[in-house]
Coordinates of C-alpha atoms in Angstrom, one line a residue:
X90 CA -35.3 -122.5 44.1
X91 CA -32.2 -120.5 44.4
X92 CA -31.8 -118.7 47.8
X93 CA -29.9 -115.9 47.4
X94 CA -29.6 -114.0 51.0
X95 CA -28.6 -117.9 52.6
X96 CA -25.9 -118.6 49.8
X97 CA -24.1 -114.8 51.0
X98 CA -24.7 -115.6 54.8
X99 CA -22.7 -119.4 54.4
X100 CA -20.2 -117.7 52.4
X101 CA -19.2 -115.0 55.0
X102 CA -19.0 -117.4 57.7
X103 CA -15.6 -118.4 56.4
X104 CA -13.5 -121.5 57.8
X105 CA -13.6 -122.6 61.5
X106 CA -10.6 -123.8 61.7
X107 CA -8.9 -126.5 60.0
X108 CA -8.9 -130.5 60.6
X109 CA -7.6 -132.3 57.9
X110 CA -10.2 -135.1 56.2
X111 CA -10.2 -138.3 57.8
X112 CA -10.9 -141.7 56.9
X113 CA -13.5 -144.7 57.7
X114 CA -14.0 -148.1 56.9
X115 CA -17.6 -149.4 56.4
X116 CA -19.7 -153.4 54.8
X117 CA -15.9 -153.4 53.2
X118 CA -15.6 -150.2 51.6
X119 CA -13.2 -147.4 52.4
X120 CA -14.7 -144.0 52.6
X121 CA -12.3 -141.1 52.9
X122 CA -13.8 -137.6 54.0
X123 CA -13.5 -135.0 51.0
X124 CA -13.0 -131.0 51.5
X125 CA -12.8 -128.0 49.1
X126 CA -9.1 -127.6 48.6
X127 CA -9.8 -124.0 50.0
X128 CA -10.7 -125.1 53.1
X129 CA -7.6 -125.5 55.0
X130 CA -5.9 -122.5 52.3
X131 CA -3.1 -121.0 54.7
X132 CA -3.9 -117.8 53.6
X133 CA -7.5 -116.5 53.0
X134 CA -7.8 -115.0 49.8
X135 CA -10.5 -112.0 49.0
X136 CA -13.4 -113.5 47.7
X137 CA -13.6 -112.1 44.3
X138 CA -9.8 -112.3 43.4
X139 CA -10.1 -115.9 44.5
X140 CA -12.7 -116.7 42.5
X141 CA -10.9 -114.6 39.3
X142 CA -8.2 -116.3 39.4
X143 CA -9.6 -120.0 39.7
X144 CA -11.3 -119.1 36.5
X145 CA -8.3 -117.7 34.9
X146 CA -6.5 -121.2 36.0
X147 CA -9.8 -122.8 35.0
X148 CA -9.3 -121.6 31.1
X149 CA -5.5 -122.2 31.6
X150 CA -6.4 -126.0 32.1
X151 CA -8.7 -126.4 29.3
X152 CA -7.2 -124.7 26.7
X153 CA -3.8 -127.2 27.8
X154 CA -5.8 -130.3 28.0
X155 CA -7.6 -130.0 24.7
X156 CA -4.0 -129.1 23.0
X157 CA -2.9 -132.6 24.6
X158 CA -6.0 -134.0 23.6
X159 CA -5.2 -132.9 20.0
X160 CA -1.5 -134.4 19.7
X161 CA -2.9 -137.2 21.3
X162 CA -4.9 -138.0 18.4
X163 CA -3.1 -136.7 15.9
X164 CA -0.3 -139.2 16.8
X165 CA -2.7 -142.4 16.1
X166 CA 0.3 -144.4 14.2
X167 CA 2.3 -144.3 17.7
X168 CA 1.8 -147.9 19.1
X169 CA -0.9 -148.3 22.2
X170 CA 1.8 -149.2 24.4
X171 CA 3.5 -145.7 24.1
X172 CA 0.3 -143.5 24.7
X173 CA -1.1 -144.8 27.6
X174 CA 0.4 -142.9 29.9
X175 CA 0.3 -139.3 28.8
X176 CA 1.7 -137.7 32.4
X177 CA 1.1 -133.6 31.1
X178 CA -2.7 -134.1 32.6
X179 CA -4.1 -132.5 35.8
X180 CA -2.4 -129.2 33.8
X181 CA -3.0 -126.4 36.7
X182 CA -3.2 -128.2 40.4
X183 CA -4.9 -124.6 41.4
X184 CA -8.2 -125.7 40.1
X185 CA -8.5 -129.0 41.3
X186 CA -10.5 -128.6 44.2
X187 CA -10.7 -131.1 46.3
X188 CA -8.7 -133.2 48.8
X189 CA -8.2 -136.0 50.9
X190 CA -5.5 -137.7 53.3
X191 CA -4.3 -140.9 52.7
X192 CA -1.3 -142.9 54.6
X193 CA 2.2 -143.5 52.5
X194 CA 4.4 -145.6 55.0
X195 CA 4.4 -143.9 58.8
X196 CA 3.3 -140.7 57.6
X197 CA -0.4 -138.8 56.4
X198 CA -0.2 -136.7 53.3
X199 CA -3.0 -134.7 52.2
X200 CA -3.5 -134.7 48.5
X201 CA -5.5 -132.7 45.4
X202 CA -8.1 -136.0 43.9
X203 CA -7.6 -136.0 39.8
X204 CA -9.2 -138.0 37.9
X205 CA -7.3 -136.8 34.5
X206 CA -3.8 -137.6 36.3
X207 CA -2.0 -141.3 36.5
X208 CA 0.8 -140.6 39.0
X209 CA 0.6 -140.0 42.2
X210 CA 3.0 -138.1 44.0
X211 CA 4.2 -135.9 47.0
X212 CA 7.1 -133.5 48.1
X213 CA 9.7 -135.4 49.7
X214 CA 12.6 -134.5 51.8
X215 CA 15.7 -134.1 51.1
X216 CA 14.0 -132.0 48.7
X217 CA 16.0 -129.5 46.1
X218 CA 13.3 -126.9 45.4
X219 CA 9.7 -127.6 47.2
X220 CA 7.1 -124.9 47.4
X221 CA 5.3 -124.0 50.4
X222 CA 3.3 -127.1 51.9
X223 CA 1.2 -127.1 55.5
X224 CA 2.3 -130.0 57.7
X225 CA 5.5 -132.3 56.9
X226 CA 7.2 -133.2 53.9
X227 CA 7.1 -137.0 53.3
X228 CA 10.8 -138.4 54.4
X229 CA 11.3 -141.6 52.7
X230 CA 14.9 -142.2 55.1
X231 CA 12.1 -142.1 58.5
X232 CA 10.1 -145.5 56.2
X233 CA 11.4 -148.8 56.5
X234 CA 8.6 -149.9 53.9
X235 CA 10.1 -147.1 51.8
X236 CA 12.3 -148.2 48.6
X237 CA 13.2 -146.9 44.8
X238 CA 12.8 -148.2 41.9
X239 CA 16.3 -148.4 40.1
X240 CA 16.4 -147.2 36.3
X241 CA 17.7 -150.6 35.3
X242 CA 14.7 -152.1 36.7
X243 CA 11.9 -154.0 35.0
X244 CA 9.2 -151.9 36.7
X245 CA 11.4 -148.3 35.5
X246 CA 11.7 -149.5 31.8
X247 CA 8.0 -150.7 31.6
X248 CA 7.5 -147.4 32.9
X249 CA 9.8 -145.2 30.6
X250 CA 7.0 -143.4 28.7
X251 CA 5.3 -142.0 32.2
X252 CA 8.6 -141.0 33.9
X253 CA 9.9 -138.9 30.8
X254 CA 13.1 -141.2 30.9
X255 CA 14.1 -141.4 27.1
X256 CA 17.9 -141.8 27.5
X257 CA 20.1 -144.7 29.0
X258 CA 20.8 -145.2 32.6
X259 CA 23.5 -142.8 34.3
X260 CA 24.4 -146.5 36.2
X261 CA 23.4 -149.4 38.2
X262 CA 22.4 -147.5 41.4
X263 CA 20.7 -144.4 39.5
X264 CA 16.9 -143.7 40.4
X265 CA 14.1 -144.2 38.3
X266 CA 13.4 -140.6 37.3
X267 CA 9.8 -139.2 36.6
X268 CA 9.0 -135.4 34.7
X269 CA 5.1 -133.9 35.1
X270 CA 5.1 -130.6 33.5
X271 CA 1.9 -128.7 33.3
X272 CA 0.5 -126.5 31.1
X273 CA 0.9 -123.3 33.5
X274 CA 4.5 -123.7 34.0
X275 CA 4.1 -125.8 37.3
X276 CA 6.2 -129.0 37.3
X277 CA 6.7 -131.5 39.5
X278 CA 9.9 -133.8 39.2
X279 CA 12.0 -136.6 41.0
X280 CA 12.1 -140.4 41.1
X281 CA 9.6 -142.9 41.3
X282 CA 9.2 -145.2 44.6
X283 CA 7.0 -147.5 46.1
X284 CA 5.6 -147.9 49.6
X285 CA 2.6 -149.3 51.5
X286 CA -0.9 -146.9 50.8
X287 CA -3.4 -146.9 53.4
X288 CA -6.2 -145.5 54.1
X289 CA -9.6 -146.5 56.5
X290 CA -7.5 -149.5 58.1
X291 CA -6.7 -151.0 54.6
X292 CA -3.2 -151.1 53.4
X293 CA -1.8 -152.1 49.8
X294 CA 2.1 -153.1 49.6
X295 CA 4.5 -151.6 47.0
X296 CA 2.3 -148.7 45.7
X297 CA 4.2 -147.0 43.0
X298 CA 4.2 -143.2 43.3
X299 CA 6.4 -139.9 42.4
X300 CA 8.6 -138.5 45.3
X301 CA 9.2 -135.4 44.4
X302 CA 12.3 -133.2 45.0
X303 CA 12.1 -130.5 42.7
X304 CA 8.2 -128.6 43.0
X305 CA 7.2 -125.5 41.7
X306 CA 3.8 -123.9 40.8
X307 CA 0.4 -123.3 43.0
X308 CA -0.4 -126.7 44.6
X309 CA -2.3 -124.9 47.6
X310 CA 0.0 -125.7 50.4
X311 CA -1.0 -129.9 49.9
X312 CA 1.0 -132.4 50.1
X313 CA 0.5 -133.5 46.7
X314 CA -1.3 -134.9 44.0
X315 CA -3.5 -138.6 43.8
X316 CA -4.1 -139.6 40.1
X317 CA -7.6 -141.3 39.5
X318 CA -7.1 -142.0 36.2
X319 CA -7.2 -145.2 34.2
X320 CA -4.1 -146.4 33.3
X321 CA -1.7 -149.0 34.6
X322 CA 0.0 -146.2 36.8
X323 CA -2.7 -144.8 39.0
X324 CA -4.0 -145.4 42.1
X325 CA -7.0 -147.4 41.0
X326 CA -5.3 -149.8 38.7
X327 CA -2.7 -150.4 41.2
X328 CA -5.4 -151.0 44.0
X329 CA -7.4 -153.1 41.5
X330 CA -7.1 -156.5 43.8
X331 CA -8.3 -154.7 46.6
X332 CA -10.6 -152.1 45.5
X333 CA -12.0 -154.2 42.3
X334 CA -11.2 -151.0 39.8
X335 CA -14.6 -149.3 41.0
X336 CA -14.4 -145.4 43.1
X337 CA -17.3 -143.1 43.7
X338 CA -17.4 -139.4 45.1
X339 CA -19.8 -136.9 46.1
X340 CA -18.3 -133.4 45.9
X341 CA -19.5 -130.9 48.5
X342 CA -19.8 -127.1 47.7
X343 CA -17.6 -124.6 49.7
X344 CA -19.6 -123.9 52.1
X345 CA -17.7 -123.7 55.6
X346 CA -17.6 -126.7 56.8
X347 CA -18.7 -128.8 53.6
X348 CA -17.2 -132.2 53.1
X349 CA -18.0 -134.9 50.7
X350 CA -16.8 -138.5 50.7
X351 CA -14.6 -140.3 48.1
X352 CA -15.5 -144.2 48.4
X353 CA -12.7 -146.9 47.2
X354 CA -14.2 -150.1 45.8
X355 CA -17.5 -151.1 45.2
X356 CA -20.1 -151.0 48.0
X357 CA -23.2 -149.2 47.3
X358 CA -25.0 -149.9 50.9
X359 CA -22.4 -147.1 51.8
X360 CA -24.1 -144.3 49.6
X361 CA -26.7 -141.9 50.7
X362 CA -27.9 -141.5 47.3
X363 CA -31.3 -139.6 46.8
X364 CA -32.1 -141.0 43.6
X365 CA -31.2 -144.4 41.9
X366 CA -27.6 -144.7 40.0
X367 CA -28.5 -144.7 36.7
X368 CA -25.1 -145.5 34.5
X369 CA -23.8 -145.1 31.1
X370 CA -21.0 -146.9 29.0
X371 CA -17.9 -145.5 28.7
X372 CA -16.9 -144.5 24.6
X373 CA -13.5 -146.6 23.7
X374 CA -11.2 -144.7 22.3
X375 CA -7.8 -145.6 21.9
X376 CA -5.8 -142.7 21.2
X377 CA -7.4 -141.4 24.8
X378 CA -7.9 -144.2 26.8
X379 CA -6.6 -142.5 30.0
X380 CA -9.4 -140.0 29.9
X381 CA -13.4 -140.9 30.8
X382 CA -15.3 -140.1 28.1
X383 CA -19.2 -140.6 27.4
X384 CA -21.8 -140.1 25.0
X385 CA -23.6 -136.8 25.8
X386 CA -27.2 -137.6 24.1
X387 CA -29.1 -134.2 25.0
X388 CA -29.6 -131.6 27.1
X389 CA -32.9 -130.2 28.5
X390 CA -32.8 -126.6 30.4
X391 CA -36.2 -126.3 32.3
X392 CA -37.5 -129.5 30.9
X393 CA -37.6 -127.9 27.4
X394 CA -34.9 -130.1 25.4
X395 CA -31.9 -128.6 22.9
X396 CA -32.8 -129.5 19.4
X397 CA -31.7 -129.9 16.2
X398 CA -28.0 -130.3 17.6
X399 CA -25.3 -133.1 17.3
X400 CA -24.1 -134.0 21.4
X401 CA -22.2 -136.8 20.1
X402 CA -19.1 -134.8 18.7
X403 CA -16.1 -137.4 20.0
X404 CA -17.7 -137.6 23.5
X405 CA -17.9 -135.4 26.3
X406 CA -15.0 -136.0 28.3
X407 CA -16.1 -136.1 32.6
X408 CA -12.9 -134.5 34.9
X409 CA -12.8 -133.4 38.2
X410 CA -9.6 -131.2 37.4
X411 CA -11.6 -129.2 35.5
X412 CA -13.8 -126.7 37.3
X413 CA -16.5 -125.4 34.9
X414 CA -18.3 -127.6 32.4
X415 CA -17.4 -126.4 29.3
X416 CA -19.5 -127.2 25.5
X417 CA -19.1 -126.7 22.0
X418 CA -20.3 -123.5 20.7
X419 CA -23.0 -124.2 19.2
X420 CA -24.5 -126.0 22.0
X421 CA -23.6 -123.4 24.5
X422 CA -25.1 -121.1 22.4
X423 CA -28.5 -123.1 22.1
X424 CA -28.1 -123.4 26.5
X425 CA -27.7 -119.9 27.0
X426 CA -31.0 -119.0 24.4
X427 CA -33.2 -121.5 26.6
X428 CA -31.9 -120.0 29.5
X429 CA -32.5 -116.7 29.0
X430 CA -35.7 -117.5 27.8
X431 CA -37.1 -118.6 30.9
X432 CA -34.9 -116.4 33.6
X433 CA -36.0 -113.5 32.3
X434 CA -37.4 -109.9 34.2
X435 CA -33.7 -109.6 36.1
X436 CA -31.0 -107.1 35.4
X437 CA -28.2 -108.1 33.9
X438 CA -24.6 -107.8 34.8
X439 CA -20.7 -107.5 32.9
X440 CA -19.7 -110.9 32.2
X441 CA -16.6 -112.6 34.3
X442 CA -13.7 -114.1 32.8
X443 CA -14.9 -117.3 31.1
X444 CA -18.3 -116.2 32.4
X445 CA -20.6 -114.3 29.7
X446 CA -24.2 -114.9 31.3
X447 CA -24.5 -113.0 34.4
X448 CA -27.1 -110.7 36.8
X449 CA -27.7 -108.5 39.6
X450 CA -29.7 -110.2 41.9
X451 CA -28.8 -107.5 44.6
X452 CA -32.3 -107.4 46.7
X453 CA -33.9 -111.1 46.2
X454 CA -34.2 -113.2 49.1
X455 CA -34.6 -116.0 46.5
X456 CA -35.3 -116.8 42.5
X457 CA -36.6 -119.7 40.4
X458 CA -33.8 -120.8 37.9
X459 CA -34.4 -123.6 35.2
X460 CA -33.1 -127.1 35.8
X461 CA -30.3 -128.2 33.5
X462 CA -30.4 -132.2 32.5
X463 CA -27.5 -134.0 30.9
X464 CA -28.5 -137.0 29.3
X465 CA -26.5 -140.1 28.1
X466 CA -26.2 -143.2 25.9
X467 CA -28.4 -146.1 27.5
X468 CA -30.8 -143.6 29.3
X469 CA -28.3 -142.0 32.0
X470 CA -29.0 -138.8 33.3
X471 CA -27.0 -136.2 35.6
X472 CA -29.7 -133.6 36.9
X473 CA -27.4 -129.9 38.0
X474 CA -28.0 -129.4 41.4
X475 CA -28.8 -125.8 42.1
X476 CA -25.0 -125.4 44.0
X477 CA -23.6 -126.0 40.3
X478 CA -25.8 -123.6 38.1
X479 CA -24.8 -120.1 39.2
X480 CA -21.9 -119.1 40.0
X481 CA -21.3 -116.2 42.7
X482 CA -19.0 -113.6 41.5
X483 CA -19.9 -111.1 44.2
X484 CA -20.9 -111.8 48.1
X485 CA -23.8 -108.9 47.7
X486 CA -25.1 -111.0 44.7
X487 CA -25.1 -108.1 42.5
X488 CA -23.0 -110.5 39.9
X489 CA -24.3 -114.0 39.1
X490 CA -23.5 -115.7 36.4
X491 CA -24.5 -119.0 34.6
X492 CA -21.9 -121.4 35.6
X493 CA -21.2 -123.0 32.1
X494 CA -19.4 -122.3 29.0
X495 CA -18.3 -122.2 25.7
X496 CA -15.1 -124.4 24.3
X497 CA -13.3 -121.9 21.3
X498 CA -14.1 -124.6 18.5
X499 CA -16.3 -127.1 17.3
X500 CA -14.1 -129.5 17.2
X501 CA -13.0 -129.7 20.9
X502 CA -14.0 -132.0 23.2
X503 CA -17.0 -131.0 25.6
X504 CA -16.0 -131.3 29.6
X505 CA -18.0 -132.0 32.5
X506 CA -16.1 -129.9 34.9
X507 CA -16.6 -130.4 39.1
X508 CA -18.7 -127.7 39.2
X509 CA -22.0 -129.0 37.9
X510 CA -20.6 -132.3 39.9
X511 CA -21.5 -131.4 42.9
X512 CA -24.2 -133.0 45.7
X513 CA -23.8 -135.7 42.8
X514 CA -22.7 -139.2 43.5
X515 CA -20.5 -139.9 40.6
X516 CA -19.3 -143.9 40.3
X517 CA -16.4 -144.9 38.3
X518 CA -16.5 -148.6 37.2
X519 CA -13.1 -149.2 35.7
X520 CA -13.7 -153.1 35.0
X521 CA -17.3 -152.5 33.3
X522 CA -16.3 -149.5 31.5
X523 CA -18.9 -147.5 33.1
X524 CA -19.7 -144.2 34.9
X525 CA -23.0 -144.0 37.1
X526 CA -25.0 -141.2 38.4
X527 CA -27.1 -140.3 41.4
X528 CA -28.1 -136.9 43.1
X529 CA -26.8 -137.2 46.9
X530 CA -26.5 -134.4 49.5
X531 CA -23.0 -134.9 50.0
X532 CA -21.6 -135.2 53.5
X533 CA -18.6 -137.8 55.2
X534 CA -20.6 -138.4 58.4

């Protein structure tokens, strides 16, 4: 049941102030507290351009990552060695949602989660061009844990295809540069350094990660960005010894006040999970082995399944950069029909950007909608909470529209996006090659 009139009341209230996420440890996991990257936004943006624009970003980012994806593959005679870490990901930091606050050294940073990212990094001082960020700039001269990695080092030239550095060292002393440009025009560039991470108590020495000194583009006023993904560069290989390769989350809504919970290492006593984790193998795949990709097996909406349609086209990649879950045509097209079918009787309304389902529910205190199931290889299944079926165009509910849609081709790859992730606990098993999956009412407390 979708209740209209107390969705528009929790969206109204707005923000009541802003604390920035904490962290906990707990039975040997560490749990840090997850917000809507909204949330602590330094300026409040009208509802419906803010939600115009994310979707505008939101197509920006797909269309990017699936022209990566393609010169990814279409470059399968380049050696393993030199494609696994493909550093263009993330694409637009505006629609990556959610953040947390981790310790680099002496100093907190709050940071945008991606799981399609490797490097992490953050704006540090002396800094050449940085765009606006809330709180301090990370000053690696205040950290006597603080060093960079030279260019002649062995850690910069095993690095050379993540930091863009193609050409010989300037000298001895010259910094190990990195490049990140995304699709948008946003960038991100400086040298690579390593300090101690912490977070919930635990800290892990000589943590490689971007300090950035020349920023552009619409970060959100963070600190920077923490890269989730699976190569030798990010965050969870480097914390393998500590963390075991395994990270959950549970993303909130944004609601005021909504937080979630990202958990590092692998500790399910810590979950509040409503149903059991039910998980599904990862598909290998060489020429994107960055990227989490799985084997979509069907779809049911309202318990009615999807026929007559092949799921398993290259995988169905699962990203928490990406906001809206996005299919192949033909698919969509099959979803929408079903939908339709059964939410019928209510007036319909223009479509909205990427958006091309949508009604006026202007006058309901609350409506049945049909369930949406995703179902994977070895029985796995990730049931749409209700928070990530519609989406709310307008406060007075006079626009609501489906909150899924269609790639431009066939041959793209599907995405999960965060938005049907949500009240979802969502575990990442690195070492297994796994993803699991378990409704959860998220919350950090």
């Amino acid at each position: 049941m979708f209740n209209v009139q107390m969705l528009q009341r929790k969206q109204q209230l707005g923000t009541l102030g802003c604390l920035l996420p904490e962290s906990r440890r707990e039975k040997g996991a560490i749990i840090l507290e997850m917000k809507d990257r909204g949330y602590c936004s330094e300026k409040k943006i009208h509802w419906n351009r803010r939600l115009q624009k994310q979707l505008i970003l939101d197509d920006l980012h797909v269309r990017s990552m699936q022209n990566r994806i393609r010169k990814m593959v279409s470059s399968h005679s380049v050696e393993a060695s030199q494609i696994q870490i493909p550093l263009a990901s993330g694409i637009n930091l505006q629609t990556l949602n959610y953040i947390v606050t981790m310790g680099l050294g002496n100093q907190n940073m709050t940071v945008i989660i991606d799981t399609g990212s490797d490097l992490t990094w953050v704006q540090c001082e002396p800094c050449m061009s940085c765009y606006n960020q809330q709180g301090p700039v990370f000053k690696p001269s205040t950290s006597s844990s603080y060093n960079s990695i030279l260019c002649n080092s062995s850690t910069c030239q095993s690095l050379q295809s993540a930091t863009g550095n193609t050409g010989p060292c300037a000298g001895n002393q010259s910094a190990c540069n990195y490049a990140v440009n995304y699709g948008d025009g946003s960038y991100t560039n400086g040298e690579l350094g390593v300090e101690h991470l912490s977070f919930g108590g635990i800290s892990v020495s000589n943590f490689v990660f971007g300090c950035g000194r020349n920023n552009k583009g619409l970060f959100g006023g963070v600190s920077g960005l923490m890269g989730l993904g699976r190569s030798y560069l990010s965050l969870i290989s480097q914390t393998n010894d500590t963390f075991g390769g395994v990270f959950s989350y549970c993303l909130p809504t944004i609601e005021a006040g909504s937080s979630g919970s990202l958990v590092m290492g692998n500790e399910s006593s810590v979950f509040k999970n409503l149903t059991p984790v039910a998980y599904t193998s990862m598909v290998p795949n060489p020429q994107l082995s960055n990227f989490y990709i799985l084997n979509l097996t069907g779809i049911d909406v309202g318990g009615v399944a999807l026929e007559a349609l092949s799921f398993g086209n290259g995988g169905i990649l699962i990203d928490s950069g990406t906001v809206i879950t996005r299919l192949a045509p033909s698919i969509y097209k099959a979803l929408k029909a079903e939908f339709l079918k059964q939410f019928s009787g209510y007036p319909s309304a223009p479509g909205f950007s990427i958006l091309d389902t949508c009604f006026n529910l202007t006058g309901y205190q609350e409506v049945s909608i049909p369930t949406i199931s995703m179902y994977f290889e070895d029985n796995a299944e990730l049931n749409v909470d209700v928070a990530g079926i519609f989406y709310i165009v307008k406060e007075d509910a006079s626009q609501v529209c489906l909150a899924l849609a269609s790639l431009s081709d066939e041959d793209d790859i599907a995405i999960i996006g965060n938005y049907q992730q949500r009240n979802q606990r969502v575990i990442y098993d690195i070492k297994q090659s796994k993803v699991g999956f378990a409704g959860e009412s998220c919350s950090f407390t």
